[in-house]
PDB file of C-alpha atoms in Angstrom:
ATOM      1  CA  UNK A1004     174.103  14.439 -10.718  1.00 52.00           C
ATOM      2  CA  UNK A1005     170.279  13.988 -10.786  1.00 56.00           C
ATOM      3  CA  UNK A1006     170.628  12.353 -14.070  1.00 61.00           C
ATOM      4  CA  UNK A1007     172.757   9.597 -12.723  1.00 83.00           C
ATOM      5  CA  UNK A1008     170.825   8.846  -9.573  1.00 85.00           C
ATOM      6  CA  UNK A1009     169.043   5.706 -10.740  1.00 85.00           C
ATOM      7  CA  UNK A1010     172.476   4.175 -11.616  1.00 89.00           C
ATOM      8  CA  UNK A1011     174.010   4.899  -8.181  1.00 91.00           C
ATOM      9  CA  UNK A1012     174.502   2.212  -5.672  1.00 92.00           C
ATOM     10  CA  UNK A1013     171.895   2.426  -2.944  1.00 91.00           C
ATOM     11  CA  UNK A1014     174.164   3.867  -0.263  1.00 92.00           C
ATOM     12  CA  UNK A1015     175.027   6.835  -2.505  1.00 93.00           C
ATOM     13  CA  UNK A1016     171.294   7.192  -3.325  1.00 93.00           C
ATOM     14  CA  UNK A1017     170.792   7.304   0.557  1.00 94.00           C
ATOM     15  CA  UNK A1018     173.437   9.900   0.987  1.00 94.00           C
ATOM     16  CA  UNK A1019     172.254  12.065  -1.834  1.00 93.00           C
ATOM     17  CA  UNK A1020     168.525  12.035  -0.566  1.00 94.00           C
ATOM     18  CA  UNK A1021     169.508  12.582   2.996  1.00 95.00           C
ATOM     19  CA  UNK A1022     171.272  15.762   1.925  1.00 95.00           C
ATOM     20  CA  UNK A1023     168.054  16.975   0.279  1.00 95.00           C
ATOM     21  CA  UNK A1024     166.786  17.731   3.737  1.00 95.00           C
ATOM     22  CA  UNK A1025     169.218  20.680   3.961  1.00 95.00           C
ATOM     23  CA  UNK A1026     168.416  22.153   0.601  1.00 95.00           C
ATOM     24  CA  UNK A1027     165.455  23.710  -1.434  1.00 96.00           C
ATOM     25  CA  UNK A1028     164.244  20.863  -3.694  1.00 96.00           C
ATOM     26  CA  UNK A1029     161.710  22.915  -5.476  1.00 96.00           C
ATOM     27  CA  UNK A1030     164.147  23.307  -8.733  1.00 94.00           C
ATOM     28  CA  UNK A1031     164.348  19.586  -8.804  1.00 91.00           C
ATOM     29  CA  UNK A1032     160.801  18.723  -7.857  1.00 95.00           C
ATOM     30  CA  UNK A1033     159.741  17.121 -11.052  1.00 94.00           C
ATOM     31  CA  UNK A1034     162.815  14.827 -11.312  1.00 92.00           C
ATOM     32  CA  UNK A1035     162.452  13.873  -7.488  1.00 94.00           C
ATOM     33  CA  UNK A1036     158.785  13.034  -8.266  1.00 96.00           C
ATOM     34  CA  UNK A1037     159.867  10.702 -10.959  1.00 93.00           C
ATOM     35  CA  UNK A1038     162.342   8.948  -8.482  1.00 94.00           C
ATOM     36  CA  UNK A1039     159.612   8.761  -5.725  1.00 95.00           C
ATOM     37  CA  UNK A1040     157.241   7.219  -8.366  1.00 95.00           C
ATOM     38  CA  UNK A1041     159.710   4.827  -9.696  1.00 92.00           C
ATOM     39  CA  UNK A1042     159.002   1.362  -8.256  1.00 91.00           C
ATOM     40  CA  UNK A1043     162.531   0.128  -9.006  1.00 88.00           C
ATOM     41  CA  UNK A1044     163.848   2.639  -6.458  1.00 91.00           C
ATOM     42  CA  UNK A1045     164.493   0.944  -3.213  1.00 92.00           C
ATOM     43  CA  UNK A1046     161.485   1.451  -0.557  1.00 92.00           C
ATOM     44  CA  UNK A1047     163.836   3.188   1.995  1.00 92.00           C
ATOM     45  CA  UNK A1048     164.990   5.781  -0.791  1.00 94.00           C
ATOM     46  CA  UNK A1049     161.334   6.410  -1.923  1.00 94.00           C
ATOM     47  CA  UNK A1050     160.100   6.766   1.731  1.00 94.00           C
ATOM     48  CA  UNK A1051     163.024   9.263   2.472  1.00 95.00           C
ATOM     49  CA  UNK A1052     162.141  11.259  -0.693  1.00 96.00           C
ATOM     50  CA  UNK A1053     158.439  11.393   0.537  1.00 96.00           C
ATOM     51  CA  UNK A1054     159.626  12.602   3.860  1.00 96.00           C
ATOM     52  CA  UNK A1055     161.502  15.451   2.197  1.00 96.00           C
ATOM     53  CA  UNK A1056     158.597  16.358   0.181  1.00 97.00           C
ATOM     54  CA  UNK A1057     156.544  16.490   3.318  1.00 96.00           C
ATOM     55  CA  UNK A1058     158.924  18.426   5.437  1.00 95.00           C
ATOM     56  CA  UNK A1059     159.409  21.083   2.615  1.00 96.00           C
ATOM     57  CA  UNK A1060     155.591  21.190   2.191  1.00 96.00           C
ATOM     58  CA  UNK A1061     155.908  20.480  -1.709  1.00 96.00           C
ATOM     59  CA  UNK A1062     152.318  20.568  -2.841  1.00 96.00           C
ATOM     60  CA  UNK A1063     151.897  18.034  -5.589  1.00 97.00           C
ATOM     61  CA  UNK A1064     150.521  14.633  -6.268  1.00 97.00           C
ATOM     62  CA  UNK A1065     152.897  11.650  -6.297  1.00 97.00           C
ATOM     63  CA  UNK A1066     151.731   8.348  -7.737  1.00 97.00           C
ATOM     64  CA  UNK A1067     153.551   6.305  -5.029  1.00 96.00           C
ATOM     65  CA  UNK A1068     154.165   2.535  -5.673  1.00 94.00           C
ATOM     66  CA  UNK A1069     153.949   0.534  -2.492  1.00 91.00           C
ATOM     67  CA  UNK A1070     153.885  -3.306  -2.591  1.00 85.00           C
ATOM     68  CA  UNK A1071     151.680  -4.331  -5.411  1.00 86.00           C
ATOM     69  CA  UNK A1072     149.698  -1.166  -5.726  1.00 91.00           C
ATOM     70  CA  UNK A1073     150.023   2.635  -6.439  1.00 95.00           C
ATOM     71  CA  UNK A1074     148.482   5.238  -4.239  1.00 96.00           C
ATOM     72  CA  UNK A1075     148.154   8.957  -4.880  1.00 97.00           C
ATOM     73  CA  UNK A1076     149.592  11.169  -2.169  1.00 96.00           C
ATOM     74  CA  UNK A1077     149.952  14.815  -1.658  1.00 97.00           C
ATOM     75  CA  UNK A1078     152.996  15.351   0.849  1.00 96.00           C
ATOM     76  CA  UNK A1079     151.332  18.279   2.296  1.00 96.00           C
ATOM     77  CA  UNK A1080     148.591  16.041   3.687  1.00 95.00           C
ATOM     78  CA  UNK A1081     151.042  13.836   5.629  1.00 94.00           C
ATOM     79  CA  UNK A1082     151.553  13.919   9.310  1.00 89.00           C
ATOM     80  CA  UNK A1083     155.370  13.991   9.011  1.00 90.00           C
ATOM     81  CA  UNK A1084     158.048  11.142   8.699  1.00 92.00           C
ATOM     82  CA  UNK A1085     157.222   7.467   9.041  1.00 93.00           C
ATOM     83  CA  UNK A1086     158.301   7.816  12.711  1.00 94.00           C
ATOM     84  CA  UNK A1087     155.771  10.581  13.200  1.00 94.00           C
ATOM     85  CA  UNK A1088     152.846   8.179  12.016  1.00 93.00           C
ATOM     86  CA  UNK A1089     150.408   7.332  14.983  1.00 93.00           C
ATOM     87  CA  UNK A1090     150.569   3.565  14.500  1.00 93.00           C
ATOM     88  CA  UNK A1091     154.412   3.640  14.687  1.00 95.00           C
ATOM     89  CA  UNK A1092     154.356   5.735  17.963  1.00 96.00           C
ATOM     90  CA  UNK A1093     151.799   3.359  19.177  1.00 96.00           C
ATOM     91  CA  UNK A1094     153.600   0.210  18.458  1.00 96.00           C
ATOM     92  CA  UNK A1095     156.979   1.666  19.992  1.00 97.00           C
ATOM     93  CA  UNK A1096     154.813   2.609  23.208  1.00 97.00           C
ATOM     94  CA  UNK A1097     153.624  -0.868  23.416  1.00 96.00           C
ATOM     95  CA  UNK A1098     157.004  -2.169  23.057  1.00 96.00           C
ATOM     96  CA  UNK A1099     158.299  -0.153  25.868  1.00 97.00           C
ATOM     97  CA  UNK A1100     155.259  -1.031  28.050  1.00 97.00           C
ATOM     98  CA  UNK A1101     155.854  -4.825  27.568  1.00 96.00           C
ATOM     99  CA  UNK A1102     159.507  -5.309  26.737  1.00 95.00           C
ATOM    100  CA  UNK A1103     161.281  -2.918  28.999  1.00 95.00           C
ATOM    101  CA  UNK A1104     162.370  -5.931  31.217  1.00 94.00           C
ATOM    102  CA  UNK A1105     163.947  -7.456  28.083  1.00 91.00           C
ATOM    103  CA  UNK A1106     166.152  -4.826  26.464  1.00 93.00           C
ATOM    104  CA  UNK A1107     167.569  -7.096  23.855  1.00 90.00           C
ATOM    105  CA  UNK A1108     164.086  -8.170  22.566  1.00 90.00           C
ATOM    106  CA  UNK A1109     162.947  -4.453  22.896  1.00 94.00           C
ATOM    107  CA  UNK A1110     165.791  -3.358  20.644  1.00 94.00           C
ATOM    108  CA  UNK A1111     165.251  -5.870  18.110  1.00 93.00           C
ATOM    109  CA  UNK A1112     161.456  -5.038  17.807  1.00 93.00           C
ATOM    110  CA  UNK A1113     162.309  -1.416  17.631  1.00 95.00           C
ATOM    111  CA  UNK A1114     164.652  -2.118  14.791  1.00 94.00           C
ATOM    112  CA  UNK A1115     162.330  -4.258  12.763  1.00 93.00           C
ATOM    113  CA  UNK A1116     159.272  -1.954  13.275  1.00 94.00           C
ATOM    114  CA  UNK A1117     161.423   0.935  12.162  1.00 93.00           C
ATOM    115  CA  UNK A1118     162.367  -0.694   8.915  1.00 91.00           C
ATOM    116  CA  UNK A1119     158.787  -1.767   8.371  1.00 93.00           C
ATOM    117  CA  UNK A1120     157.316   1.788   9.103  1.00 93.00           C
ATOM    118  CA  UNK A1121     159.605   3.042   6.442  1.00 91.00           C
ATOM    119  CA  UNK A1122     158.391   0.210   4.156  1.00 91.00           C
ATOM    120  CA  UNK A1123     154.594   0.913   4.577  1.00 92.00           C
ATOM    121  CA  UNK A1124     154.930   4.546   4.778  1.00 94.00           C
ATOM    122  CA  UNK A1125     152.689   6.702   4.257  1.00 94.00           C
ATOM    123  CA  UNK A1126     150.244   3.830   5.067  1.00 92.00           C
ATOM    124  CA  UNK A1127     149.653   2.143   8.406  1.00 88.00           C
ATOM    125  CA  UNK A1128     149.935  -1.628   9.085  1.00 86.00           C
ATOM    126  CA  UNK A1129     146.201  -2.145   9.121  1.00 89.00           C
ATOM    127  CA  UNK A1130     145.764  -0.623   5.585  1.00 90.00           C
ATOM    128  CA  UNK A1131     148.907  -2.306   4.293  1.00 89.00           C
ATOM    129  CA  UNK A1132     148.453  -6.035   5.598  1.00 89.00           C
ATOM    130  CA  UNK A1133     145.240  -5.921   7.430  1.00 91.00           C
ATOM    131  CA  UNK A1134     146.692  -5.970  11.132  1.00 93.00           C
ATOM    132  CA  UNK A1135     146.093  -3.570  13.853  1.00 94.00           C
ATOM    133  CA  UNK A1136     148.953  -2.023  15.779  1.00 94.00           C
ATOM    134  CA  UNK A1137     148.314  -4.624  18.688  1.00 94.00           C
ATOM    135  CA  UNK A1138     148.453  -7.443  16.349  1.00 94.00           C
ATOM    136  CA  UNK A1139     151.530  -6.202  14.498  1.00 94.00           C
ATOM    137  CA  UNK A1140     153.295  -5.891  18.045  1.00 95.00           C
ATOM    138  CA  UNK A1141     152.308  -9.371  19.049  1.00 93.00           C
ATOM    139  CA  UNK A1142     153.437 -10.624  15.780  1.00 93.00           C
ATOM    140  CA  UNK A1143     156.888  -8.876  16.092  1.00 93.00           C
ATOM    141  CA  UNK A1144     157.289 -10.437  19.426  1.00 92.00           C
ATOM    142  CA  UNK A1145     156.467 -13.818  18.162  1.00 90.00           C
ATOM    143  CA  UNK A1146     158.806 -13.303  15.130  1.00 89.00           C
ATOM    144  CA  UNK A1147     161.607 -12.475  17.512  1.00 88.00           C
ATOM    145  CA  UNK A1148     160.842 -15.463  19.675  1.00 87.00           C
ATOM    146  CA  UNK A1149     160.703 -17.589  16.500  1.00 86.00           C
ATOM    147  CA  UNK A1150     164.185 -16.208  15.468  1.00 83.00           C
ATOM    148  CA  UNK A1151     165.672 -17.171  18.785  1.00 82.00           C
ATOM    149  CA  UNK A1152     164.134 -20.524  18.938  1.00 83.00           C
ATOM    150  CA  UNK A1153     161.856 -19.611  21.853  1.00 81.00           C
ATOM    151  CA  UNK A1154     158.879 -20.443  19.815  1.00 72.00           C
ATOM    152  CA  UNK A1155     158.086 -23.167  17.235  1.00 73.00           C
ATOM    153  CA  UNK A1156     155.305 -21.473  15.224  1.00 75.00           C
ATOM    154  CA  UNK A1157     153.201 -18.450  14.827  1.00 79.00           C
ATOM    155  CA  UNK A1158     150.290 -17.118  12.871  1.00 83.00           C
ATOM    156  CA  UNK A1159     151.137 -17.930   9.220  1.00 86.00           C
ATOM    157  CA  UNK A1160     149.406 -14.853   7.729  1.00 91.00           C
ATOM    158  CA  UNK A1161     151.176 -12.336  10.086  1.00 91.00           C
ATOM    159  CA  UNK A1162     154.607 -14.182   9.655  1.00 89.00           C
ATOM    160  CA  UNK A1163     154.171 -13.801   5.876  1.00 90.00           C
ATOM    161  CA  UNK A1164     153.493 -10.114   6.064  1.00 91.00           C
ATOM    162  CA  UNK A1165     156.560  -9.686   8.437  1.00 92.00           C
ATOM    163  CA  UNK A1166     158.821 -11.746   6.225  1.00 89.00           C
ATOM    164  CA  UNK A1167     157.683  -9.879   2.917  1.00 89.00           C
ATOM    165  CA  UNK A1168     158.454  -6.625   4.556  1.00 91.00           C
ATOM    166  CA  UNK A1169     161.868  -7.834   5.782  1.00 89.00           C
ATOM    167  CA  UNK A1170     162.729  -9.212   2.170  1.00 88.00           C
ATOM    168  CA  UNK A1171     161.582  -5.947   0.647  1.00 85.00           C
ATOM    169  CA  UNK A1172     163.689  -3.829   2.877  1.00 84.00           C
ATOM    170  CA  UNK A1173     166.834  -6.003   2.756  1.00 78.00           C
ATOM    171  CA  UNK A1174     169.672  -4.008   1.372  1.00 62.00           C
ATOM    172  CA  UNK A1175     173.318  -4.184   1.699  1.00 53.00           C
ATOM    173  CA  UNK A1176     174.595  -0.461   2.273  1.00 44.00           C
TER     174      UNK A1176
END
């Protein structure tokens, strides 16, 4: 089944990769590394593969394509999943501090930041697009307000960063 992975629809790739959390991937390590290094594999699938490598403490170097660059990563040096990353936890904390009174906006900010945490993993937003966690949180709030017609404009640079991540993570499962 590994040989046909790249031809599978993304929802089947997601099911396959999700099942890897429950098995020893060492026999398939080299093949899975090739998938994680393949820029044509959807970012969600590559992030999930990287998380599997991290959880199983696979000591290797992955030449991981992210956006328009490639970074070298040893999964044993990662802190965990994208949702274990300090910047993600900090952004979610900010969202709860500032948006608890608006559960709809809170849920939307959580949803979009979760997708984007997957997209930028294993980087942080500052490394990826030059914005601090506070700036990203403010950008997400502005983005939601813009989507709901509560705002006419926002910082063009951060809007471009958010829209690019949204485009790149868009997938029909």
